Coordinates of C-alpha atoms and ligand atoms in Angstrom, one line a residue:
Chain A
M50 CA 45.9 81.8 117.1
S51 CA 43.6 80.8 114.2
Q52 CA 44.8 80.4 110.7
I53 CA 43.3 83.7 109.5
E54 CA 44.7 85.6 112.4
A55 CA 48.1 84.2 111.8
F56 CA 47.9 85.2 108.1
K57 CA 46.8 88.7 108.9
H58 CA 49.6 89.0 111.4
A59 CA 52.1 88.0 108.8
Q60 CA 50.9 90.4 106.2
P61 CA 49.5 93.6 107.8
V62 CA 48.1 95.9 105.3
P63 CA 50.0 99.2 105.7
D64 CA 47.3 101.9 105.4
D65 CA 49.4 104.9 106.5
I66 CA 52.0 105.5 103.8
A67 CA 54.7 108.1 104.6
V68 CA 56.7 108.0 101.4
S69 CA 55.8 106.5 98.1
T70 CA 57.6 106.4 94.8
R71 CA 55.6 106.0 91.6
N72 CA 57.0 104.7 88.3
I73 CA 60.4 106.2 89.0
C74 CA 62.8 106.0 86.1
K75 CA 66.4 107.3 86.2
T76 CA 68.9 107.2 83.4
Y77 CA 72.4 108.6 83.7
G78 CA 73.4 109.3 80.1
T79 CA 72.9 105.9 78.5
V80 CA 72.9 103.9 81.8
E81 CA 69.5 103.0 82.9
A82 CA 69.8 102.9 86.7
L83 CA 66.1 102.7 87.8
K84 CA 63.2 101.5 85.7
D85 CA 59.6 101.9 86.7
M86 CA 60.2 101.8 90.4
T87 CA 57.1 101.8 92.5
L88 CA 57.4 101.4 96.2
E89 CA 55.5 102.4 99.3
F90 CA 57.0 103.1 102.7
P91 CA 54.7 102.7 105.7
R92 CA 54.8 105.4 108.4
G93 CA 56.7 104.6 111.6
Q94 CA 58.3 101.5 110.1
L95 CA 61.7 100.6 108.8
T96 CA 61.9 99.6 105.1
S97 CA 65.1 98.1 103.8
L98 CA 66.3 98.4 100.2
L99 CA 68.3 95.3 99.6
G100 CA 70.0 94.5 96.3
P101 CA 73.3 93.9 94.6
S102 CA 75.9 96.6 94.2
G103 CA 75.2 99.1 91.5
C104 CA 71.5 98.3 91.3
G105 CA 70.5 101.9 92.1
K106 CA 69.8 101.9 95.8
T107 CA 71.8 105.2 96.4
T108 CA 70.1 106.7 93.4
L109 CA 66.7 105.9 94.7
L110 CA 67.5 107.3 98.1
K111 CA 68.9 110.5 96.6
I112 CA 65.8 110.9 94.5
I113 CA 63.6 110.5 97.6
A114 CA 65.8 113.0 99.4
G115 CA 65.3 115.5 96.6
L116 CA 69.0 115.6 95.8
L117 CA 68.6 114.1 92.3
P118 CA 65.7 114.7 89.9
P119 CA 64.1 111.5 88.5
T120 CA 64.0 111.2 84.7
S121 CA 60.3 110.4 85.1
G122 CA 57.9 109.4 87.8
E123 CA 57.0 111.0 91.1
V124 CA 57.9 110.8 94.8
T125 CA 55.5 111.9 97.4
V126 CA 56.1 112.4 101.1
N127 CA 53.0 112.7 103.2
G128 CA 51.0 113.0 99.9
K129 CA 53.0 116.0 98.7
P130 CA 55.2 115.6 95.6
V131 CA 58.9 116.1 96.2
T132 CA 60.6 118.8 94.3
G133 CA 63.8 119.2 96.4
P134 CA 65.2 118.6 99.8
G135 CA 62.8 119.3 102.6
P136 CA 62.6 119.6 106.4
D137 CA 60.6 116.3 106.6
R138 CA 63.6 114.2 105.4
A139 CA 67.1 113.8 106.8
F140 CA 69.9 111.9 105.2
V141 CA 72.6 109.7 106.8
F142 CA 75.5 109.4 104.4
Q143 CA 77.4 106.3 103.6
D144 CA 80.7 108.2 103.8
F145 CA 79.6 110.3 106.8
A146 CA 79.9 113.7 105.0
L147 CA 81.2 115.5 108.1
L148 CA 82.9 118.9 108.1
P149 CA 86.6 118.3 108.9
W150 CA 87.0 121.8 110.2
A151 CA 84.1 121.6 112.7
T152 CA 83.9 120.0 116.1
V153 CA 81.5 117.1 116.8
L154 CA 79.1 119.5 118.4
R155 CA 79.0 121.9 115.4
N156 CA 78.8 118.9 113.0
V157 CA 75.8 117.5 114.9
A158 CA 74.2 120.9 115.1
F159 CA 74.9 121.7 111.5
G160 CA 71.5 120.7 110.2
L161 CA 69.9 123.0 112.8
E162 CA 72.4 125.7 112.0
L163 CA 71.3 125.6 108.3
R164 CA 67.7 125.9 109.5
G165 CA 68.4 129.1 111.4
V166 CA 68.0 127.7 114.9
A167 CA 69.7 130.0 117.5
R168 CA 73.1 128.9 118.6
S169 CA 72.4 128.1 122.3
E170 CA 69.3 126.2 121.4
R171 CA 70.8 124.1 118.6
E172 CA 73.8 123.2 120.8
D173 CA 71.5 122.0 123.6
I174 CA 69.6 119.8 121.1
A175 CA 72.9 118.6 119.6
A176 CA 74.4 117.8 123.0
R177 CA 71.3 115.7 123.8
Y178 CA 71.7 113.6 120.6
I179 CA 75.4 113.3 121.1
R180 CA 74.6 111.7 124.5
E181 CA 72.0 109.5 122.9
V182 CA 74.4 108.0 120.3
G183 CA 77.0 107.5 123.1
L184 CA 79.5 110.1 122.2
S185 CA 79.4 112.2 125.5
G186 CA 82.8 113.7 126.1
F187 CA 83.7 114.1 122.5
E188 CA 81.7 117.3 121.8
Q189 CA 84.9 119.3 121.2
A190 CA 86.7 116.6 119.2
Y191 CA 87.3 117.0 115.5
P192 CA 86.2 114.3 113.1
H193 CA 89.8 113.1 112.3
E194 CA 90.2 112.3 116.0
L195 CA 87.3 109.8 115.9
S196 CA 87.1 106.2 114.7
G197 CA 84.9 105.3 111.7
G198 CA 82.1 104.0 113.9
M199 CA 82.2 107.2 116.0
R200 CA 82.0 109.3 112.8
Q201 CA 79.0 107.3 111.7
R202 CA 77.3 108.1 115.0
V203 CA 78.0 111.8 114.5
G204 CA 76.2 111.6 111.1
L205 CA 73.4 109.7 112.7
A206 CA 73.1 112.3 115.5
R207 CA 73.0 115.1 113.0
A208 CA 70.2 113.5 111.1
L209 CA 68.2 112.8 114.3
S210 CA 68.7 116.3 115.7
V211 CA 66.7 118.0 112.9
D212 CA 63.8 115.8 114.0
A213 CA 62.7 114.9 110.4
Q214 CA 59.9 112.4 110.0
V215 CA 61.7 110.4 107.4
L216 CA 65.3 109.2 107.9
L217 CA 67.1 108.1 104.8
M218 CA 70.1 105.9 105.7
D219 CA 72.6 104.9 103.0
E220 CA 74.5 101.8 104.2
P221 CA 75.0 103.5 107.5
F222 CA 76.8 100.5 109.1
S223 CA 79.1 99.5 106.3
A224 CA 82.1 101.3 107.7
V225 CA 82.2 99.6 111.1
D226 CA 83.4 96.3 112.4
E227 CA 81.0 93.3 113.0
Q228 CA 80.7 93.8 116.7
T229 CA 79.9 97.5 116.4
R230 CA 77.6 96.7 113.6
R231 CA 75.5 94.4 115.8
K232 CA 75.4 97.0 118.5
F233 CA 74.2 99.6 116.0
Q234 CA 71.5 97.2 114.7
E235 CA 70.2 96.7 118.2
D236 CA 70.2 100.5 118.8
L237 CA 68.4 101.0 115.5
L238 CA 65.6 98.6 116.6
A239 CA 65.2 100.6 119.7
L240 CA 65.2 103.8 117.7
V241 CA 62.5 102.6 115.4
Q242 CA 60.4 101.7 118.5
N243 CA 60.9 104.9 120.3
E244 CA 61.0 107.6 117.7
N245 CA 57.9 107.0 115.6
K246 CA 59.8 107.9 112.4
T247 CA 59.9 106.4 109.0
F248 CA 63.2 104.8 108.2
I249 CA 64.4 104.0 104.7
F250 CA 67.5 101.9 105.1
V251 CA 69.9 100.7 102.3
T252 CA 72.0 97.6 102.9
H253 CA 74.0 94.9 101.2
S254 CA 73.6 92.5 104.0
I255 CA 70.6 90.0 103.9
E256 CA 71.0 89.3 107.7
E257 CA 71.0 92.9 108.6
A258 CA 68.0 93.7 106.4
V259 CA 66.0 90.8 108.0
Y260 CA 67.1 91.7 111.5
V261 CA 66.1 95.4 111.4
S262 CA 63.3 95.7 108.9
D263 CA 59.5 95.8 109.1
Q264 CA 59.6 95.5 105.3
I265 CA 62.2 94.5 102.9
A266 CA 62.2 95.5 99.2
I267 CA 64.4 93.3 97.2
L268 CA 65.8 95.0 94.1
L269 CA 67.1 93.3 91.0
P270 CA 70.2 94.4 89.0
R271 CA 70.1 97.2 86.6
P272 CA 67.8 98.5 85.4
S273 CA 66.4 98.1 88.8
R274 CA 63.0 96.8 89.6
V275 CA 61.4 95.5 92.8
S276 CA 61.4 91.8 92.7
E277 CA 59.7 91.1 96.0
I278 CA 58.5 92.7 99.2
I279 CA 58.9 90.8 102.4
R280 CA 57.4 91.7 105.7
P281 CA 59.0 89.7 108.5
T282 CA 56.7 90.3 111.4
G283 CA 56.6 87.1 113.5
F284 CA 59.7 88.0 115.6
R285 CA 59.4 91.8 115.8
Q286 CA 58.2 91.6 119.4
K287 CA 61.0 89.4 120.5
S288 CA 64.0 90.7 122.4
A289 CA 66.9 91.9 120.4
D290 CA 69.2 89.0 121.0
S291 CA 66.7 86.2 120.5
I292 CA 65.8 87.4 117.0
R293 CA 68.9 85.9 115.4
R294 CA 67.9 82.5 116.7
D295 CA 64.3 82.7 115.6
P296 CA 63.3 80.1 113.0
E297 CA 61.3 82.7 110.9
Y298 CA 64.3 84.9 110.8
L299 CA 66.5 82.1 109.6
D300 CA 63.9 81.0 107.0
I301 CA 63.6 84.5 105.6
V302 CA 67.3 84.9 105.3
D303 CA 67.5 81.6 103.4
D304 CA 64.6 82.5 101.1
I305 CA 66.1 85.8 100.2
W306 CA 69.5 84.2 99.5
A307 CA 67.7 81.6 97.3
S308 CA 66.0 84.2 95.2
L309 CA 69.1 86.4 94.9
R310 CA 71.7 83.8 94.2
S311 CA 70.6 83.3 90.6
Y312 CA 71.7 86.9 89.9
V313 CA 75.0 86.5 91.6
E314 CA 76.0 83.4 89.6
Chain B
M1008 CA 107.0 119.6 120.8
V1009 CA 107.1 123.4 120.8
Y1010 CA 110.8 123.7 121.3
R1011 CA 111.9 121.2 118.7
P1012 CA 110.8 123.1 115.6
L1013 CA 112.3 126.3 117.0
F1014 CA 115.5 124.6 117.8
L1015 CA 115.6 123.1 114.3
K1016 CA 114.9 126.5 112.8
L1017 CA 117.7 128.1 114.7
L1018 CA 120.0 125.2 113.7
S1019 CA 119.2 125.6 110.0
A1020 CA 119.7 129.4 110.3
L1021 CA 123.0 128.8 111.9
I1022 CA 124.2 126.4 109.2
L1023 CA 123.0 128.8 106.5
F1024 CA 124.9 131.8 108.1
G1025 CA 127.9 129.7 108.7
A1026 CA 128.1 128.7 105.1
W1027 CA 127.6 132.3 104.0
E1028 CA 130.4 133.4 106.3
I1029 CA 132.8 130.8 104.9
A1030 CA 131.8 131.5 101.3
G1031 CA 132.4 135.2 102.0
R1032 CA 135.9 134.5 103.5
I1033 CA 137.2 132.3 100.7
P1034 CA 136.0 134.6 98.9
V1035 CA 133.7 133.1 96.3
S1036 CA 133.6 136.4 94.5
Y1037 CA 134.9 139.8 95.0
A1038 CA 131.3 141.0 95.1
F1039 CA 130.2 138.6 97.8
P1040 CA 130.6 139.9 101.3
T1041 CA 130.8 137.8 104.5
F1042 CA 127.8 137.3 106.7
L1043 CA 129.4 139.4 109.5
D1044 CA 130.1 142.3 107.2
S1045 CA 126.5 142.2 105.9
A1046 CA 125.1 142.0 109.4
A1047 CA 127.2 145.0 110.5
A1048 CA 125.9 146.9 107.5
L1049 CA 122.3 145.9 108.3
W1050 CA 122.9 147.1 111.9
R1051 CA 124.3 150.5 110.7
M1052 CA 121.3 151.1 108.4
T1053 CA 118.9 150.2 111.2
I1054 CA 120.6 152.6 113.6
D1055 CA 120.8 155.6 111.3
G1056 CA 117.2 155.0 110.2
S1057 CA 117.8 154.7 106.5
L1058 CA 116.4 151.2 106.5
F1059 CA 113.1 152.4 107.8
V1060 CA 112.9 155.3 105.4
A1061 CA 113.5 152.8 102.6
Y1062 CA 110.8 150.4 103.8
A1063 CA 108.3 153.2 104.1
E1064 CA 108.8 153.6 100.4
T1065 CA 108.9 149.9 99.4
L1066 CA 106.0 148.8 101.5
K1067 CA 103.6 151.2 99.6
P1068 CA 103.5 149.2 96.4
L1069 CA 104.0 145.9 98.2
V1070 CA 101.2 146.3 100.7
T1071 CA 98.8 147.8 98.2
G1072 CA 99.6 145.2 95.6
V1073 CA 99.4 142.2 98.0
A1074 CA 96.1 143.5 99.5
I1075 CA 94.6 143.9 96.0
S1076 CA 95.8 140.5 94.9
T1077 CA 94.5 138.8 98.0
V1078 CA 91.0 140.3 97.9
L1079 CA 90.6 140.4 94.1
G1080 CA 92.4 137.1 93.6
I1081 CA 90.3 135.1 96.1
G1082 CA 87.1 136.8 94.9
L1083 CA 87.9 136.1 91.2
G1084 CA 89.1 132.6 92.0
I1085 CA 85.9 131.7 93.8
W1086 CA 83.9 133.1 90.9
I1087 CA 86.0 131.2 88.3
G1088 CA 85.7 128.0 90.4
L1089 CA 81.9 128.3 90.6
S1090 CA 81.1 129.3 87.0
R1091 CA 82.1 127.4 83.9
V1092 CA 81.5 130.6 81.8
F1093 CA 83.8 132.6 84.0
D1094 CA 86.4 129.8 84.0
W1095 CA 86.3 129.9 80.2
L1096 CA 86.6 133.7 80.1
F1097 CA 89.2 134.4 82.7
S1098 CA 91.4 131.4 83.5
P1099 CA 93.5 131.8 80.3
I1100 CA 94.4 135.4 81.3
F1101 CA 95.9 134.2 84.6
V1102 CA 97.6 131.3 83.0
V1103 CA 99.3 133.6 80.6
M1104 CA 100.0 136.1 83.3
Q1105 CA 101.7 133.5 85.4
S1106 CA 104.0 132.4 82.6
A1107 CA 104.6 135.8 81.0
P1108 CA 108.1 137.2 81.2
L1109 CA 107.6 140.1 83.5
A1110 CA 110.7 142.0 82.6
A1111 CA 109.3 142.3 79.1
L1112 CA 106.0 143.7 80.3
I1113 CA 107.5 146.4 82.4
P1114 CA 108.2 148.8 79.6
L1115 CA 104.6 148.5 78.5
L1116 CA 103.4 149.2 82.0
V1117 CA 105.6 152.2 82.2
M1118 CA 104.3 153.5 78.9
A1119 CA 100.7 153.1 80.1
Y1120 CA 100.9 154.1 83.7
G1121 CA 104.1 156.1 84.0
I1122 CA 106.9 155.5 86.5
G1123 CA 104.9 156.1 89.7
L1124 CA 103.3 154.0 92.2
T1125 CA 100.6 152.6 89.9
S1126 CA 103.1 150.7 87.7
K1127 CA 104.8 149.2 90.7
V1128 CA 101.5 148.1 92.2
F1129 CA 100.8 146.5 88.8
V1130 CA 104.0 144.6 88.9
V1131 CA 103.3 143.3 92.4
C1132 CA 99.8 142.2 91.3
I1133 CA 101.0 140.5 88.1
M1134 CA 103.5 138.5 90.3
A1135 CA 101.1 137.7 93.1
M1136 CA 97.6 137.3 91.7
P1137 CA 97.8 134.4 89.2
V1138 CA 98.7 131.7 91.6
I1139 CA 96.2 133.0 94.2
V1140 CA 93.4 133.0 91.5
L1141 CA 94.3 129.6 90.0
N1142 CA 94.7 127.9 93.4
T1143 CA 91.4 129.3 94.7
A1144 CA 89.6 128.3 91.5
G1145 CA 91.0 124.8 91.6
A1146 CA 90.1 124.3 95.2
V1147 CA 86.5 125.6 94.8
R1148 CA 86.0 123.4 91.7
H1149 CA 87.1 120.3 93.7
T1150 CA 84.9 120.8 96.8
P1151 CA 84.0 117.3 98.0
E1152 CA 80.7 116.3 96.5
N1153 CA 79.5 114.5 99.6
I1154 CA 79.6 117.6 101.9
K1155 CA 77.9 119.6 99.2
A1156 CA 75.1 117.1 99.0
M1157 CA 75.0 117.1 102.8
C1158 CA 74.5 120.8 102.8
S1159 CA 71.7 120.8 100.3
S1160 CA 70.0 117.8 101.9
F1161 CA 69.8 119.8 105.2
M1162 CA 68.3 122.6 103.2
G1163 CA 71.3 124.9 103.1
T1164 CA 70.9 127.9 100.8
R1165 CA 73.4 128.9 98.1
I1166 CA 74.9 131.4 100.5
D1167 CA 75.3 128.7 103.2
M1168 CA 76.9 126.5 100.6
L1169 CA 79.4 129.1 99.7
F1170 CA 80.4 130.4 103.2
K1171 CA 79.9 127.2 105.3
I1172 CA 81.1 124.6 102.8
I1173 CA 82.9 125.8 99.7
I1174 CA 85.2 128.4 101.3
P1175 CA 86.2 126.5 104.4
A1176 CA 86.8 123.4 102.3
A1177 CA 89.0 125.4 99.9
S1178 CA 90.8 127.2 102.6
P1179 CA 94.0 125.0 102.8
L1180 CA 94.6 125.5 99.0
I1181 CA 93.6 129.2 99.2
F1182 CA 96.2 129.7 101.9
S1183 CA 98.9 127.8 100.0
G1184 CA 98.1 130.0 97.0
L1185 CA 98.4 133.1 99.3
R1186 CA 101.8 131.9 100.5
L1187 CA 103.1 131.5 97.0
G1188 CA 101.4 134.6 95.8
I1189 CA 102.7 136.8 98.6
S1190 CA 106.3 135.6 98.2
A1191 CA 106.0 136.4 94.5
G1192 CA 104.6 139.8 95.5
F1193 CA 107.8 140.5 97.5
I1194 CA 109.9 139.6 94.5
G1195 CA 107.7 141.9 92.3
A1196 CA 108.0 144.8 94.7
I1197 CA 111.9 144.7 94.6
L1198 CA 111.9 144.0 90.8
S1199 CA 109.7 147.1 90.2
E1200 CA 112.1 149.2 92.2
L1201 CA 115.1 147.9 90.3
K1202 CA 113.4 148.1 86.8
I1203 CA 111.1 151.1 87.0
T1204 CA 112.6 153.8 89.3
P1205 CA 115.0 153.1 92.2
T1206 CA 113.2 153.9 95.4
G1207 CA 113.2 152.3 98.9
V1208 CA 115.0 149.0 99.3
G1209 CA 115.6 148.8 95.5
D1210 CA 117.4 152.1 95.8
I1211 CA 119.7 150.8 98.5
I1212 CA 120.5 147.8 96.4
T1213 CA 121.1 149.8 93.2
F1214 CA 123.0 152.6 94.9
S1215 CA 125.3 150.4 97.1
R1216 CA 126.1 148.2 94.1
S1217 CA 127.1 151.3 92.1
I1218 CA 129.6 152.3 94.8
A1219 CA 130.7 148.7 95.4
D1220 CA 129.3 148.7 98.9
Y1221 CA 128.4 145.0 98.7
P1222 CA 127.7 144.5 102.4
S1223 CA 125.0 147.1 102.3
M1224 CA 123.6 145.6 99.2
Y1225 CA 123.4 142.1 100.7
A1226 CA 122.0 143.5 103.9
A1227 CA 119.1 145.0 102.0
I1228 CA 118.4 141.8 100.2
F1229 CA 118.7 139.9 103.4
S1230 CA 116.2 142.2 105.2
I1231 CA 113.5 141.7 102.6
I1232 CA 113.9 137.9 102.8
V1233 CA 113.5 138.1 106.6
L1234 CA 110.4 140.3 106.2
A1235 CA 108.9 137.8 103.8
V1236 CA 109.6 134.9 106.1
L1237 CA 108.0 136.7 109.1
F1238 CA 105.0 137.6 107.0
L1239 CA 104.5 134.0 105.8
N1240 CA 104.7 132.8 109.4
L1241 CA 102.0 135.2 110.4
L1242 CA 99.9 134.0 107.6
E1243 CA 100.3 130.4 108.7
R1244 CA 99.3 131.3 112.2
T1245 CA 96.2 133.0 110.9
E1246 CA 95.2 129.9 109.0
K1247 CA 95.8 127.6 111.9
H1248 CA 93.7 129.8 114.1
L1249 CA 90.8 130.1 111.6
F1250 CA 90.5 126.5 110.5
K1251 CA 91.6 124.3 113.3
G1252 CA 90.4 120.9 112.2
N1253 CA 91.5 121.4 108.6
D1254 CA 95.2 120.7 109.0
R1255 CA 94.4 117.0 109.2
G1256 CA 92.8 116.7 105.8
Y1257 CA 89.5 115.1 105.1
V1258 CA 87.8 112.5 107.0
S1259 CA 85.8 110.6 104.4
D1260 CA 88.5 107.9 104.1
Ligands
ATP1175 N1 76.6 110.3 88.8 C1 76.5 109.3 88.0 N2 76.8 109.3 86.7 C2 76.6 108.2 85.9 N3 76.2 107.0 86.3 C3 75.9 106.9 87.6 C4 76.1 108.0 88.6 N4 75.7 107.6 89.8 C5 75.4 106.3 89.7 N5 75.5 105.9 88.4 C6 75.2 104.5 87.9 O1 73.9 104.1 88.3 C7 74.0 102.8 88.8 C8 73.4 102.8 90.2 O2 74.2 103.5 91.1 P1 74.0 103.5 92.6 O3 75.0 104.3 93.2 O4 72.6 104.0 92.9 O5 74.1 102.0 93.1 P2 74.0 101.3 94.5 O6 72.8 100.4 94.4 O7 73.9 102.4 95.5 O8 75.3 100.5 94.6 P3 76.2 100.2 95.9 O9 75.4 99.2 96.6 O10 77.5 99.7 95.3 O11 76.3 101.5 96.6 C9 75.4 102.3 88.8 O12 75.5 101.3 87.8 C10 76.2 103.5 88.4 O13 77.1 103.1 87.3
MG1176 MG1 75.2 103.0 97.2

């Protein structure tokens, strides 16, 4: 591999942008949560938003989802400005947001139910995604009968079943134990490969961000700006379990920690 | 698991009746009959049909009042819970209604609506409605934000939001309001028959007290309590049937 090729490989220019935010500002009363946030999310890739607690990651995700209006600035999805929630985006909530009075099947099918899909059809689709996230046999269980990790998978299956092009995931793995978390991260890598969807993924964990992302946006504390964008590409083709031992992986984790530690201290 | 609560219920009934019987035998008061005497009186009134005639009369204001309070109370409660303006306009009325001394209001009601059914229905409603309205409004106001956001993010309409999120989420508190409201409605129905015109069960109570037939008086009181308990059990079954997963609370924690 020549020098130039290696360089190009490390920094591919994303030409197909699924979601972009332009000069987003958001103030809650007197609190300035986001300031002049400009970011681009390439299609078919996973972008992580990584930053300290309270820096406005959830706020940004909700603005992209159309759940919150920005104070100023614009979000576009496939070139069209966002004015509210749309069928092109699906949200995976940090606290699951399941209906306690509905079975797993109805919860997973709920997004389709709201879109007016007929019952038998939506339950077929839901059953397929329940199988895909590994919850077969729990279709008729209620959320309170599931563990935290299982509930999270219900939320994930619900978001997948509406077949939106953009998946917005707010710390989806924060409620599960370390083993499950690793398993979920591997599943997520497979999902990104198979599903040609654009993922926007919020996390606190540097390792997690480096492990799953095609692109990492590092955000600084309030009012939040983008400090750096990193595209770890060298180890993307490797098998899931050898990534954690890859020197580039380890280097990037160290670099990010080095640049963030000044804000923690 | 099914037998235990039933067994416990029977046991507590037995203890209650035993205590009643003993208290009646001491006697606590000349006007306090024993349990067995009261049960005999209840049996007599059932056989000669006078109990049924009385209930046909008492149930009229009771059922009408409870039905109106349920429908109107839940409707208004949802509206108040959804709209700040409505909350501001109507909440105080029900707060006042809940704490107003009903006995003092009855003469006013009689002046306005006469001594017929209308006044009695009003009494039942005044007793039953406030707690239904206030509970419903509170529950609607405190619908968990996360499932509301979920509903809008999957493009639910306002109608979806109301019928698929807000009402099911509020249902445990709505039902507990109904339980309290309906019990109060029973009290209201008897109160109206004692204070406005003696009809139905209120008539049995008034009449048998006037001729010192205390067993009949207590039998009538006892029968209305039994009816209320049966009705509340039925309500609980309905709730369990309608919202199966809800009895375990919320799953966000
Ligand atoms: N509804 C609100 N009203 C007022 N201030 C808010 C509201 N929501 C968020 N904020 C403020 O905006 C800032 C960003 O919040 P946000 O929830 O987006 O942070 P976050 O990056 O998701 O944090 P975490 O990693 O802890 O989830 C916080 O400082 C918070 O105080
Ligand atoms: Mg957050």
